[in-house]
mmCIF file of C-alpha atoms in Angstrom:
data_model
loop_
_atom_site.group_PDB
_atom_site.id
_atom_site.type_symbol
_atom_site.label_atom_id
_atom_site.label_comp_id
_atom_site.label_asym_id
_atom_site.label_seq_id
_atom_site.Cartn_x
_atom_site.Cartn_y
_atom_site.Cartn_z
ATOM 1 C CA UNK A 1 0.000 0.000 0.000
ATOM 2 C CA UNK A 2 0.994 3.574 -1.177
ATOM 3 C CA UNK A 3 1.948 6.122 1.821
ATOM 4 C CA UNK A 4 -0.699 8.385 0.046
ATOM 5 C CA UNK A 5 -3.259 5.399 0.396
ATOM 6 C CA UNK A 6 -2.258 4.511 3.936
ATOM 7 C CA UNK A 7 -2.432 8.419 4.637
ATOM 8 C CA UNK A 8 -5.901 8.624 3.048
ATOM 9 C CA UNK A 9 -7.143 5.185 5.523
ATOM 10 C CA UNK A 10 -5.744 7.029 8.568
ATOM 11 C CA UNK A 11 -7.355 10.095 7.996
ATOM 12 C CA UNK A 12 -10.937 8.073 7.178
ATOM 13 C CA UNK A 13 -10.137 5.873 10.180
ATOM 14 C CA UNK A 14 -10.258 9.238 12.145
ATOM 15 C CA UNK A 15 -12.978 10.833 10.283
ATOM 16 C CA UNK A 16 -14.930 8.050 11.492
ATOM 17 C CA UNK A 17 -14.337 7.869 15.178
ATOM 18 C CA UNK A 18 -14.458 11.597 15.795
ATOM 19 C CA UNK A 19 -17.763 12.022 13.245
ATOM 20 C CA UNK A 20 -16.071 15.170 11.152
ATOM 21 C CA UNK A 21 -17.890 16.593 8.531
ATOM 22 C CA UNK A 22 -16.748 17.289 5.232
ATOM 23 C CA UNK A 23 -18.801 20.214 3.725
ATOM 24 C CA UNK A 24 -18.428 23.089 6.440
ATOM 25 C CA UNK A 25 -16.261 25.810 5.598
ATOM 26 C CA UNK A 26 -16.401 29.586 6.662
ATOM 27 C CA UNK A 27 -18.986 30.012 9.496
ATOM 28 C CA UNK A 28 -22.201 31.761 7.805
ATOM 29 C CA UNK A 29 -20.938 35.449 8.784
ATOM 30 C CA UNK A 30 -17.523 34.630 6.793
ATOM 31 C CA UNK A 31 -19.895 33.676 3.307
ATOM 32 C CA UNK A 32 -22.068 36.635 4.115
ATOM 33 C CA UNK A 33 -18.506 38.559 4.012
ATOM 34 C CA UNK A 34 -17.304 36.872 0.518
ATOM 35 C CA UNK A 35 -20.673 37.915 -1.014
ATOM 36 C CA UNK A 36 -20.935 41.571 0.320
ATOM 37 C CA UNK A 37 -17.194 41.948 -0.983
ATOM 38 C CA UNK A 38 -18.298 40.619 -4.295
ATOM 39 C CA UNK A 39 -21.590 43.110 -4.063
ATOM 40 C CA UNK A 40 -19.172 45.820 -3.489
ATOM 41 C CA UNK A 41 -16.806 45.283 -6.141
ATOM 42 C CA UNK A 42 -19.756 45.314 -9.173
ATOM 43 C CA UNK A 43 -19.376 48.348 -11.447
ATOM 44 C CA UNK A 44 -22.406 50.628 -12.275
ATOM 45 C CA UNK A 45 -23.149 48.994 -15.441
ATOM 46 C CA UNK A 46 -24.240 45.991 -13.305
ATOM 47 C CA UNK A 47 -27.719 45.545 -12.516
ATOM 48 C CA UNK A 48 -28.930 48.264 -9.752
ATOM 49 C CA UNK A 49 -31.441 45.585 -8.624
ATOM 50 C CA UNK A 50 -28.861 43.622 -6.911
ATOM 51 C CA UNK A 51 -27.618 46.560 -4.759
ATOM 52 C CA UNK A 52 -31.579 47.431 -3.379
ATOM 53 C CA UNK A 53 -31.180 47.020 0.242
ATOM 54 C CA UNK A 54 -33.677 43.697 0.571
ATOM 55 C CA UNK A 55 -31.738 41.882 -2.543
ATOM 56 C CA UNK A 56 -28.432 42.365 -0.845
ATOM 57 C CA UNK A 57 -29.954 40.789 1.962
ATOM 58 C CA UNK A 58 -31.391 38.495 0.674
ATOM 59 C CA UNK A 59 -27.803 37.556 -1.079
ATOM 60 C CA UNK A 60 -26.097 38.037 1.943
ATOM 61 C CA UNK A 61 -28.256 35.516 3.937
ATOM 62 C CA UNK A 62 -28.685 32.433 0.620
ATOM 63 C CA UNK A 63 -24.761 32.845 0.900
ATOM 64 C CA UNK A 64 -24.979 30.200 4.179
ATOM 65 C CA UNK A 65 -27.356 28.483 2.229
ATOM 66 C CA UNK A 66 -25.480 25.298 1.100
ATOM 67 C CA UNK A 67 -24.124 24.887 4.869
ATOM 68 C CA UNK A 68 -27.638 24.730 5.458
ATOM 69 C CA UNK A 69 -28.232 21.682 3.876
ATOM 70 C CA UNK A 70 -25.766 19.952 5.110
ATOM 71 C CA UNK A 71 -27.809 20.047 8.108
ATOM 72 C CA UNK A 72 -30.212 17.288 7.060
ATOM 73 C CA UNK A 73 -29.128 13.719 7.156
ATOM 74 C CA UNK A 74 -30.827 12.590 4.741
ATOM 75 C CA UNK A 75 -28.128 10.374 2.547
ATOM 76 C CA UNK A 76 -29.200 11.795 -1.091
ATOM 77 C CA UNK A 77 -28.998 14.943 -0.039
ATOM 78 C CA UNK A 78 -25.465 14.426 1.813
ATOM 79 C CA UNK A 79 -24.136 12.502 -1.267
ATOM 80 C CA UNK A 80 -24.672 15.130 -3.447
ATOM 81 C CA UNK A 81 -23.912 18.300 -2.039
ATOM 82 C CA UNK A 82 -20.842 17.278 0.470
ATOM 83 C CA UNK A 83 -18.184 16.665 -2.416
ATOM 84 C CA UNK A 84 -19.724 20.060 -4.038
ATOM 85 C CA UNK A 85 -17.886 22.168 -1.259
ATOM 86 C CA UNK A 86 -14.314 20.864 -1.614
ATOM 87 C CA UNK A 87 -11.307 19.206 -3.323
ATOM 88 C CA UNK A 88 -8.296 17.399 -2.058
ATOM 89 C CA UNK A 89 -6.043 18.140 -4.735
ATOM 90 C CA UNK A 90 -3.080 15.685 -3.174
ATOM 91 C CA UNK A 91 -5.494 12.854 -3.721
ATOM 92 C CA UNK A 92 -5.287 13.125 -7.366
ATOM 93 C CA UNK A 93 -2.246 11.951 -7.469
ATOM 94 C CA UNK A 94 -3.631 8.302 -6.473
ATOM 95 C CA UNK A 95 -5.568 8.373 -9.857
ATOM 96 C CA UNK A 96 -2.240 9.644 -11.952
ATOM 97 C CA UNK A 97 -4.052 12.749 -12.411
ATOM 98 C CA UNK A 98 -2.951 16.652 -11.539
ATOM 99 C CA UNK A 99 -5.568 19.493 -11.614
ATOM 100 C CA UNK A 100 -4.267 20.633 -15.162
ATOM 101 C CA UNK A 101 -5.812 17.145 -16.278
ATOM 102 C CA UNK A 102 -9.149 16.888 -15.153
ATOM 103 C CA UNK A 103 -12.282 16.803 -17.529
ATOM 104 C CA UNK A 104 -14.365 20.012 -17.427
ATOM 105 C CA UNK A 105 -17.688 17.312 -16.696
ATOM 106 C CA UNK A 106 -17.809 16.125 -13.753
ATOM 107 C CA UNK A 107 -19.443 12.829 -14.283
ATOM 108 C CA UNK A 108 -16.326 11.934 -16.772
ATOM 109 C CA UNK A 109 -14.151 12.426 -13.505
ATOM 110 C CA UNK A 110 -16.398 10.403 -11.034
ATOM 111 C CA UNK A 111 -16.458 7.679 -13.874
ATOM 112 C CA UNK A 112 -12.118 7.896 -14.192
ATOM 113 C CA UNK A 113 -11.746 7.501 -10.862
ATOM 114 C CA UNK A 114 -14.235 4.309 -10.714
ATOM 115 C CA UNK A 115 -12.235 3.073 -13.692
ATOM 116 C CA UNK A 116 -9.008 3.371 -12.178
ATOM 117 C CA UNK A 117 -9.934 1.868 -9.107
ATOM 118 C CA UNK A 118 -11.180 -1.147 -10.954
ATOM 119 C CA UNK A 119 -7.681 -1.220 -12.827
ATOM 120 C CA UNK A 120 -5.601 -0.764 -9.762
ATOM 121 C CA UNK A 121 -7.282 -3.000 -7.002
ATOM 122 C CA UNK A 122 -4.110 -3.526 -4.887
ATOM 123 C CA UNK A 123 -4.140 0.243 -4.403
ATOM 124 C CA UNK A 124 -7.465 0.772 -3.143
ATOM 125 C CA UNK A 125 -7.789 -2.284 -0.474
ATOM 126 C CA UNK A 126 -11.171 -3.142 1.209
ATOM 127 C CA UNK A 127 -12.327 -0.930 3.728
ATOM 128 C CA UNK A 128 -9.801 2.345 2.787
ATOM 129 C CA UNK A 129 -12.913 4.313 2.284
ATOM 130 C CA UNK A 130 -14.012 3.963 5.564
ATOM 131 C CA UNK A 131 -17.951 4.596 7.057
ATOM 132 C CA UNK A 132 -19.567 5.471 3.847
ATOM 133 C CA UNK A 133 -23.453 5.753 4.053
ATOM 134 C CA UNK A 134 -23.356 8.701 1.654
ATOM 135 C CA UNK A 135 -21.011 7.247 -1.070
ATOM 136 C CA UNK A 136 -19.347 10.197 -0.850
ATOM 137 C CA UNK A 137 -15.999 8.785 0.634
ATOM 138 C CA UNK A 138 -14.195 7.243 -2.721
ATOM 139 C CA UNK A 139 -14.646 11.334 -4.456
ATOM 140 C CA UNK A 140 -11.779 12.960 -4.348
ATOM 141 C CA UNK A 141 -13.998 16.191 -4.293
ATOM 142 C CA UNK A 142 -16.175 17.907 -6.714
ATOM 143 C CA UNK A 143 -15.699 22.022 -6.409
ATOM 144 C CA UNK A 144 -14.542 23.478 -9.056
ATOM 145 C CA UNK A 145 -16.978 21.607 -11.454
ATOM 146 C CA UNK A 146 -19.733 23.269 -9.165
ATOM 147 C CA UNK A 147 -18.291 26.889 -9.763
ATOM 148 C CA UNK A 148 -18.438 26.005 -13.152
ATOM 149 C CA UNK A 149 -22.064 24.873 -13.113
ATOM 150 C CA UNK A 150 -23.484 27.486 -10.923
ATOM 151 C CA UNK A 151 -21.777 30.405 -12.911
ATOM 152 C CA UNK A 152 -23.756 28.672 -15.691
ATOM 153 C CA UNK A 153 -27.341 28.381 -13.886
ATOM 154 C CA UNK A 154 -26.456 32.260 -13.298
ATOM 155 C CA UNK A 155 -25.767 33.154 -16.724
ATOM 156 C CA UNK A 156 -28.620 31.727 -17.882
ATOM 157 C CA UNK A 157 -30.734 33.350 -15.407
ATOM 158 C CA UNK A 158 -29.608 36.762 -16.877
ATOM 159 C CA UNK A 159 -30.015 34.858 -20.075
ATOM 160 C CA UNK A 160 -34.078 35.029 -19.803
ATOM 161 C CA UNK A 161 -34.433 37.968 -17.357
ATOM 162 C CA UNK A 162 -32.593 40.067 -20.404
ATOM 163 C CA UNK A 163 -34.682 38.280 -22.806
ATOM 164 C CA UNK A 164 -37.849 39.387 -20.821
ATOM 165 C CA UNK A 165 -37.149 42.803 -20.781
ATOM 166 C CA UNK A 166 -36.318 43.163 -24.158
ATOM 167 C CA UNK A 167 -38.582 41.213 -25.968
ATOM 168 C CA UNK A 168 -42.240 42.042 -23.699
ATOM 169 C CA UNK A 169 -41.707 40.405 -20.539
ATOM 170 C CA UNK A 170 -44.465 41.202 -17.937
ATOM 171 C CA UNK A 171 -43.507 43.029 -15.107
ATOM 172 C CA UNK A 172 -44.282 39.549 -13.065
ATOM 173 C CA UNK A 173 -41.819 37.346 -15.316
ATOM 174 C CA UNK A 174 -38.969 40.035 -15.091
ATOM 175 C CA UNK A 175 -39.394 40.762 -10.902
ATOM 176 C CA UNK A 176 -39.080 36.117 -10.730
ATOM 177 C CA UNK A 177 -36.356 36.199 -12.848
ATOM 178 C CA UNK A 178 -34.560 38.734 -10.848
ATOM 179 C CA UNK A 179 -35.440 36.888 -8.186
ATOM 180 C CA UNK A 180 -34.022 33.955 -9.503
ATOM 181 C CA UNK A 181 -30.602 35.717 -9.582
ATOM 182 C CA UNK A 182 -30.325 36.462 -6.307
ATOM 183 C CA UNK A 183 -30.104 33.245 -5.154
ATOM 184 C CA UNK A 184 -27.429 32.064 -7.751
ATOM 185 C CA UNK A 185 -25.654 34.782 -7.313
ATOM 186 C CA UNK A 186 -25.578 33.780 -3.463
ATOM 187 C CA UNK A 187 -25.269 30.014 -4.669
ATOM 188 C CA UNK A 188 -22.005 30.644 -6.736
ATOM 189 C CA UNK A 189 -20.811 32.817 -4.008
ATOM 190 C CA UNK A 190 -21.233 29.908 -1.114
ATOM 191 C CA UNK A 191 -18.412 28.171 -3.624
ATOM 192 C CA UNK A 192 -16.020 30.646 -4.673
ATOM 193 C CA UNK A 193 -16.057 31.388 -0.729
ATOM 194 C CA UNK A 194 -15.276 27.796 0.206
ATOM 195 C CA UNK A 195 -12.556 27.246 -2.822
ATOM 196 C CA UNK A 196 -10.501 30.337 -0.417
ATOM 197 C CA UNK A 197 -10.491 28.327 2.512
ATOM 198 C CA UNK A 198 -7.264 26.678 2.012
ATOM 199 C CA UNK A 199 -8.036 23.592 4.218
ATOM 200 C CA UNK A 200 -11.123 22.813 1.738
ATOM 201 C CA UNK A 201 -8.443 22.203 -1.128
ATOM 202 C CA UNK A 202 -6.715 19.664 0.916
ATOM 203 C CA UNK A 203 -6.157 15.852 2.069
ATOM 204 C CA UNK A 204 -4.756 17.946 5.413
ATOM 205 C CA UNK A 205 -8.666 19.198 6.190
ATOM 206 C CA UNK A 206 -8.582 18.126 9.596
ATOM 207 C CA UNK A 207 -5.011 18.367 10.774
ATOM 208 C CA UNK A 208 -1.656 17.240 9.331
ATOM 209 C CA UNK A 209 -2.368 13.742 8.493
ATOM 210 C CA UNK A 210 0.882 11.231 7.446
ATOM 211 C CA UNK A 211 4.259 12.765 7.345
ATOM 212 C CA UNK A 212 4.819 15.783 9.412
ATOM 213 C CA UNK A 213 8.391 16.877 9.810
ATOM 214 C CA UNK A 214 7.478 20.342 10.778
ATOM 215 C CA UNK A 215 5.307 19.367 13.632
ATOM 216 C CA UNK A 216 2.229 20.919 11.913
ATOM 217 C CA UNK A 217 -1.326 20.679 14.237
ATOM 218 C CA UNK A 218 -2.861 17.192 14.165
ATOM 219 C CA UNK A 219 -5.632 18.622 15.928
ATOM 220 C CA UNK A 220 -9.083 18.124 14.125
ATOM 221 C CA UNK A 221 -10.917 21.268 15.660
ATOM 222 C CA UNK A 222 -8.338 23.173 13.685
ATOM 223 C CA UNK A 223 -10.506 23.175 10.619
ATOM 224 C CA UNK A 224 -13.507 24.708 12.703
ATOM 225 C CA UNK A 225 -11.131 27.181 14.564
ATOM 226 C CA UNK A 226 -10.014 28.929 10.884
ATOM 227 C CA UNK A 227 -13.850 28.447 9.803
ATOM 228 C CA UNK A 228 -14.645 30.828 12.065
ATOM 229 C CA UNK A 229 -13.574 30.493 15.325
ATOM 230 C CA UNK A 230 -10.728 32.689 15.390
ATOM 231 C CA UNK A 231 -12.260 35.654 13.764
ATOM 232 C CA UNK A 232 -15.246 35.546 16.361
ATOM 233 C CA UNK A 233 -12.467 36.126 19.226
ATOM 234 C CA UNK A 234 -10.681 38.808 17.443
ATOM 235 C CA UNK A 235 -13.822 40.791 16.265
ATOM 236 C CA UNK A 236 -14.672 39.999 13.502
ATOM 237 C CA UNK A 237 -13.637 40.905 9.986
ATOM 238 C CA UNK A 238 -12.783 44.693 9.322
ATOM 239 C CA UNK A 239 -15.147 44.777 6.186
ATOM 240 C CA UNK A 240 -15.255 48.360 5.422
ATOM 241 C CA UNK A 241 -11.492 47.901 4.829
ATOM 242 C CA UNK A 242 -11.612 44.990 3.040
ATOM 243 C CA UNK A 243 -14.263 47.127 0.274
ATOM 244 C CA UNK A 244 -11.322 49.525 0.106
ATOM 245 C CA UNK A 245 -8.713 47.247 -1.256
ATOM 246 C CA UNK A 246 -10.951 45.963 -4.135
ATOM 247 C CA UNK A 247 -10.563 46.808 -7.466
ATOM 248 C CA UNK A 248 -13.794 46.880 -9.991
ATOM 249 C CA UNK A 249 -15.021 43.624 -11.285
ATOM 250 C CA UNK A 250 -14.287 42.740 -14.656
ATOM 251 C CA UNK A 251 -14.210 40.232 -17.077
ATOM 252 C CA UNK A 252 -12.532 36.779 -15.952
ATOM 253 C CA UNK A 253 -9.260 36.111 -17.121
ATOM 254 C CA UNK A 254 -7.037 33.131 -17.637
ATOM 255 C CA UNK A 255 -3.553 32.715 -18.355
ATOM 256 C CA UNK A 256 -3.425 36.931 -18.853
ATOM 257 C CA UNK A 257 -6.141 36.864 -21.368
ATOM 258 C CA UNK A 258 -10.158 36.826 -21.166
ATOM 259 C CA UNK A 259 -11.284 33.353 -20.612
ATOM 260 C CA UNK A 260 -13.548 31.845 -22.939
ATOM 261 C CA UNK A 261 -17.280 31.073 -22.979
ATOM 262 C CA UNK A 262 -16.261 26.787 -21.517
ATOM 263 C CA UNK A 263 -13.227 28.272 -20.033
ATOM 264 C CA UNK A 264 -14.473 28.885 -16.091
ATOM 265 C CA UNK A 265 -13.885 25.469 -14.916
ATOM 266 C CA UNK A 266 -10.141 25.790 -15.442
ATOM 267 C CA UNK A 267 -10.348 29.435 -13.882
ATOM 268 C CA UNK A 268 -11.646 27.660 -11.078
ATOM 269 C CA UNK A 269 -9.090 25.103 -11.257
ATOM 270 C CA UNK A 270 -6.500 27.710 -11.128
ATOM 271 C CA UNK A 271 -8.104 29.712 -7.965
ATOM 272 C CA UNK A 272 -7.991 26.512 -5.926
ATOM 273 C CA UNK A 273 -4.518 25.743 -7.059
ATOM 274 C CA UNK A 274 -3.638 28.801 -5.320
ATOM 275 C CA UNK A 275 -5.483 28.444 -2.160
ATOM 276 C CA UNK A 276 -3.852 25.264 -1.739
ATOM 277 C CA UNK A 277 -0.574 26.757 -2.069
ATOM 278 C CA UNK A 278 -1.565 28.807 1.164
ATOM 279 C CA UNK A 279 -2.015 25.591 3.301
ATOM 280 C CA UNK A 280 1.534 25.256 4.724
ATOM 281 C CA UNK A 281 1.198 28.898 5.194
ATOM 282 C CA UNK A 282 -1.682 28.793 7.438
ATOM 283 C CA UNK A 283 -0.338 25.881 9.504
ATOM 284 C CA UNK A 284 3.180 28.003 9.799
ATOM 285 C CA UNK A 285 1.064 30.582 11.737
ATOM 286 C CA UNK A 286 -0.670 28.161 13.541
ATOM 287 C CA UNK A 287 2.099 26.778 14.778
ATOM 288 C CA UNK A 288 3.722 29.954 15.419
ATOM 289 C CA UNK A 289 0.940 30.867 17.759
ATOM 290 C CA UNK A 290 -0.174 33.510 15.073
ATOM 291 C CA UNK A 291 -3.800 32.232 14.620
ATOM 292 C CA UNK A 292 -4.543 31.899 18.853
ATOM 293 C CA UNK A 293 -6.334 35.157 19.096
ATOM 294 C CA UNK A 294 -3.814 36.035 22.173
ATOM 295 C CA UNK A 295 -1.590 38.809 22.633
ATOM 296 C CA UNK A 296 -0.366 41.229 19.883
ATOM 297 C CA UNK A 297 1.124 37.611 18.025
ATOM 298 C CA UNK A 298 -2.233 36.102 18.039
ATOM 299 C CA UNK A 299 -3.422 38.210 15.791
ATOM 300 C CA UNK A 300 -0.956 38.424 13.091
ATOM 301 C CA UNK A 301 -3.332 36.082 11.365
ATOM 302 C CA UNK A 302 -6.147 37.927 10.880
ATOM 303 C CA UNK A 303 -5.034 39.548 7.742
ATOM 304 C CA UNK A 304 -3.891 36.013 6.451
ATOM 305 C CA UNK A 305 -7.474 34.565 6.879
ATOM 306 C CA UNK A 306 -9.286 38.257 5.688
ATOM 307 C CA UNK A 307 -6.827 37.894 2.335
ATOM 308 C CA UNK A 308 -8.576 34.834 1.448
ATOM 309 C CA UNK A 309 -11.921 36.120 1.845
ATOM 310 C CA UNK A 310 -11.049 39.235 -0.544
ATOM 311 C CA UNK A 311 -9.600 36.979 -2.509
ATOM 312 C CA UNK A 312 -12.897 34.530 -2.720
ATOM 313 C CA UNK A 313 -15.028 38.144 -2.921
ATOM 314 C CA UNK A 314 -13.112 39.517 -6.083
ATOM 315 C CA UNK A 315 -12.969 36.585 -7.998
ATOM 316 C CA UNK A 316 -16.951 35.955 -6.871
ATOM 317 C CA UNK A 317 -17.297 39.636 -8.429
ATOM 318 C CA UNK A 318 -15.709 39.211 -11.716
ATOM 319 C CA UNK A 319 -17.860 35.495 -12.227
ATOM 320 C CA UNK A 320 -20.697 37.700 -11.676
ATOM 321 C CA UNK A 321 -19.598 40.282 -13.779
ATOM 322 C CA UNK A 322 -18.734 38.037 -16.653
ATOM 323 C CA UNK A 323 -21.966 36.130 -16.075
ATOM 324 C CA UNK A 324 -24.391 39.064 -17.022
ATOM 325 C CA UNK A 325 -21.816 40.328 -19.680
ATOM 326 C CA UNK A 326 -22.107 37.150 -21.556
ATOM 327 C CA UNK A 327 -25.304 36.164 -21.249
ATOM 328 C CA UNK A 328 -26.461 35.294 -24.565
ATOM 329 C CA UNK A 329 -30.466 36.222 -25.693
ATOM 330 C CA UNK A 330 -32.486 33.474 -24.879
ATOM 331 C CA UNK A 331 -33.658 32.397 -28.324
ATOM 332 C CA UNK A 332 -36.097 30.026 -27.221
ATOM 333 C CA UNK A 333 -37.716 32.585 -24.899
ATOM 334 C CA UNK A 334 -37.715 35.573 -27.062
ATOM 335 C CA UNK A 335 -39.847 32.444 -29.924
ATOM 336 C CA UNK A 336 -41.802 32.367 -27.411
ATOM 337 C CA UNK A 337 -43.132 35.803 -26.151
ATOM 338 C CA UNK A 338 -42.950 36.861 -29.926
ATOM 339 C CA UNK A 339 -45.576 34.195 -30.561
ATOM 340 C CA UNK A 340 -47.948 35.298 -27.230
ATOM 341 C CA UNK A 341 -47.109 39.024 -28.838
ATOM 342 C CA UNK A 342 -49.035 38.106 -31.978
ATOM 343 C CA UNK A 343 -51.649 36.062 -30.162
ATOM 344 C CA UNK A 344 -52.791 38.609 -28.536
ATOM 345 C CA UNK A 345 -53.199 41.167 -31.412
ATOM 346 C CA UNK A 346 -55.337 38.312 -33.246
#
């Protein structure tokens, strides 16, 4: 057996006794932040709607919304939505994959990974998955391909609620469809905020699991503690200052140029890439006593853990941005009320 496995069966093994859950990442008031940053960042050529003091509420609160599910046990519900709200990127490597590799659908990668087990038995012995009621254990993670597919349900939202007030939408159709985007908007944003937590991009989730010649924290509650825990004892997040250091939204790049119309999986790709380069980083401070919340040392890591919430908050602004900017007419739509147009003058 691999180290990698045999780090992977540890961590399940512990998983199991101490009943840690996947899917929770920044406490509700740090995806509230990621979304207000993103509301903040939206030039004036965005829709005003969004900025009306009930729809940035109401964007605000849907931002905890995923979390909330989690809260139900029922197992369909848990087996679809837990691998939605991270990815272990080291874990790839079990699969001869890296993140440059994967397939932008995210059924193709579920299916590879059931393929390769079946090729390479010795490597995935019985029981290395662990309790498994939600079938959720043997996924390496599914995030980025649900950035991609929420910054598509959005774009097509502004899809028809352009289409209806161009082409004779009633005032009814156009106020549900901008209802409608609000809560993608907030959907997307629950994502991009958990792809900059770095410790939702890793196998080390928990705690250091395997080899740990730095000492890193093997404690579990870690995971909880930069969640949330350590901003509540420090006061919070400064977001007024935050809003200062953002630039305007604009169109998503990659690789220096403006990504194309299939191109946001890899952007998202890319983005989590990052975070996970900031994992070491964040357990450095932890172990230098720089995320305890004591003394003027304890909170040298507040502007660590508020960096990745801009971070999560401009990128969430520019998918947003790009979403309304490229929203193609809805053709079918615009048939449609055309049709009920001439109806009605018959």
């Amino acid at each position: 057996m691999s180290k990698r496995i045999a780090m992977k069966l540890l961590r399940i093994i512990l998983v199991w006794r101490l009943g840690i859950s996947f899917v929770q990442a920044w406490d509700y008031e740090g995806h509230r932040v990621v979304n207000q940053l993103a509301l903040a960042s939206l030039p004036t050529n965005f829709p005003a709607f969004v900025q009306e003091p009930p729809a940035a509420e109401r964007i605000a609160f849907l931002a905890g919304e995923p979390d909330r599910w989690r809260n139900m046990q029922d197992l369909p519900l848990r087996h679809c939505n837990g691998p939605d709200h991270y990815i272990d990127l080291e874990e790839l490597a079990d699969y001869d994959l890296k993140p440059e590799d994967l397939p932008v659908f995210r059924y193709d990668f579920v299916a590879s990974l059931a393929l390769y087990r079946q090729a390479h038995p010795a490597k995935f012995p019985p029981g290395i998955f662990g309790k498994n009621e939600d079938h959720t254990r043997e996924v390496v993670g599914l995030m980025p391909w649900s950035i991609a597919e929420q910054y598509a349900r959005l774009k097509s939202a502004f899809s028809y609620l352009r289409t209806f007030q161009e082409s004779g939408g009633t005032p009814e159709e156009i106020a549900n469809a901008q209802a409608d985007i609000l809560v993608y908007m907030a959907l997307l944003g629950h994502m991009v905020g958990d792809a900059g937590q770095p410790l939702h991009t890793t196998l080390h989730h928990h705690g250091w699991v395997g080899v740990n010649p730095r000492g890193y924290s093997t404690n579990s509650r870690i995971h909880s503690w930069i969640d949330g825990g350590y901003l509540q004892k420090v006061g919070g997040v400064d977001l007024p200052s935050l809003k200062a250091r953002l630039r305007p939204a604009q169109l998503v790049a990659l690789d220096g140029r403006e990504a194309r119309q299939n191109e946001i999986f890899k952007v998202a790709v890319q983005f989590i890439v990052e975070q996970n380069r900031q994992v070491e980083p964040l357990y450095q401070l932890d172990k230098a006593g720089k995320l305890s919340g004591n003394g003027t040392v304890g909170l040298e890591g507040k502007a660590f853990l508020e960096g990745q919430l801009r971070r999560s908050g401009q990128l969430l602004g520019d998918l947003w941005y790009t979403a309304w900017e490229k929203a193609p007419a809805d053709t079918f739509l615009r048939g449609q009320l055309a049709r009920r147009q001439r109806q009605a003058k018959e």
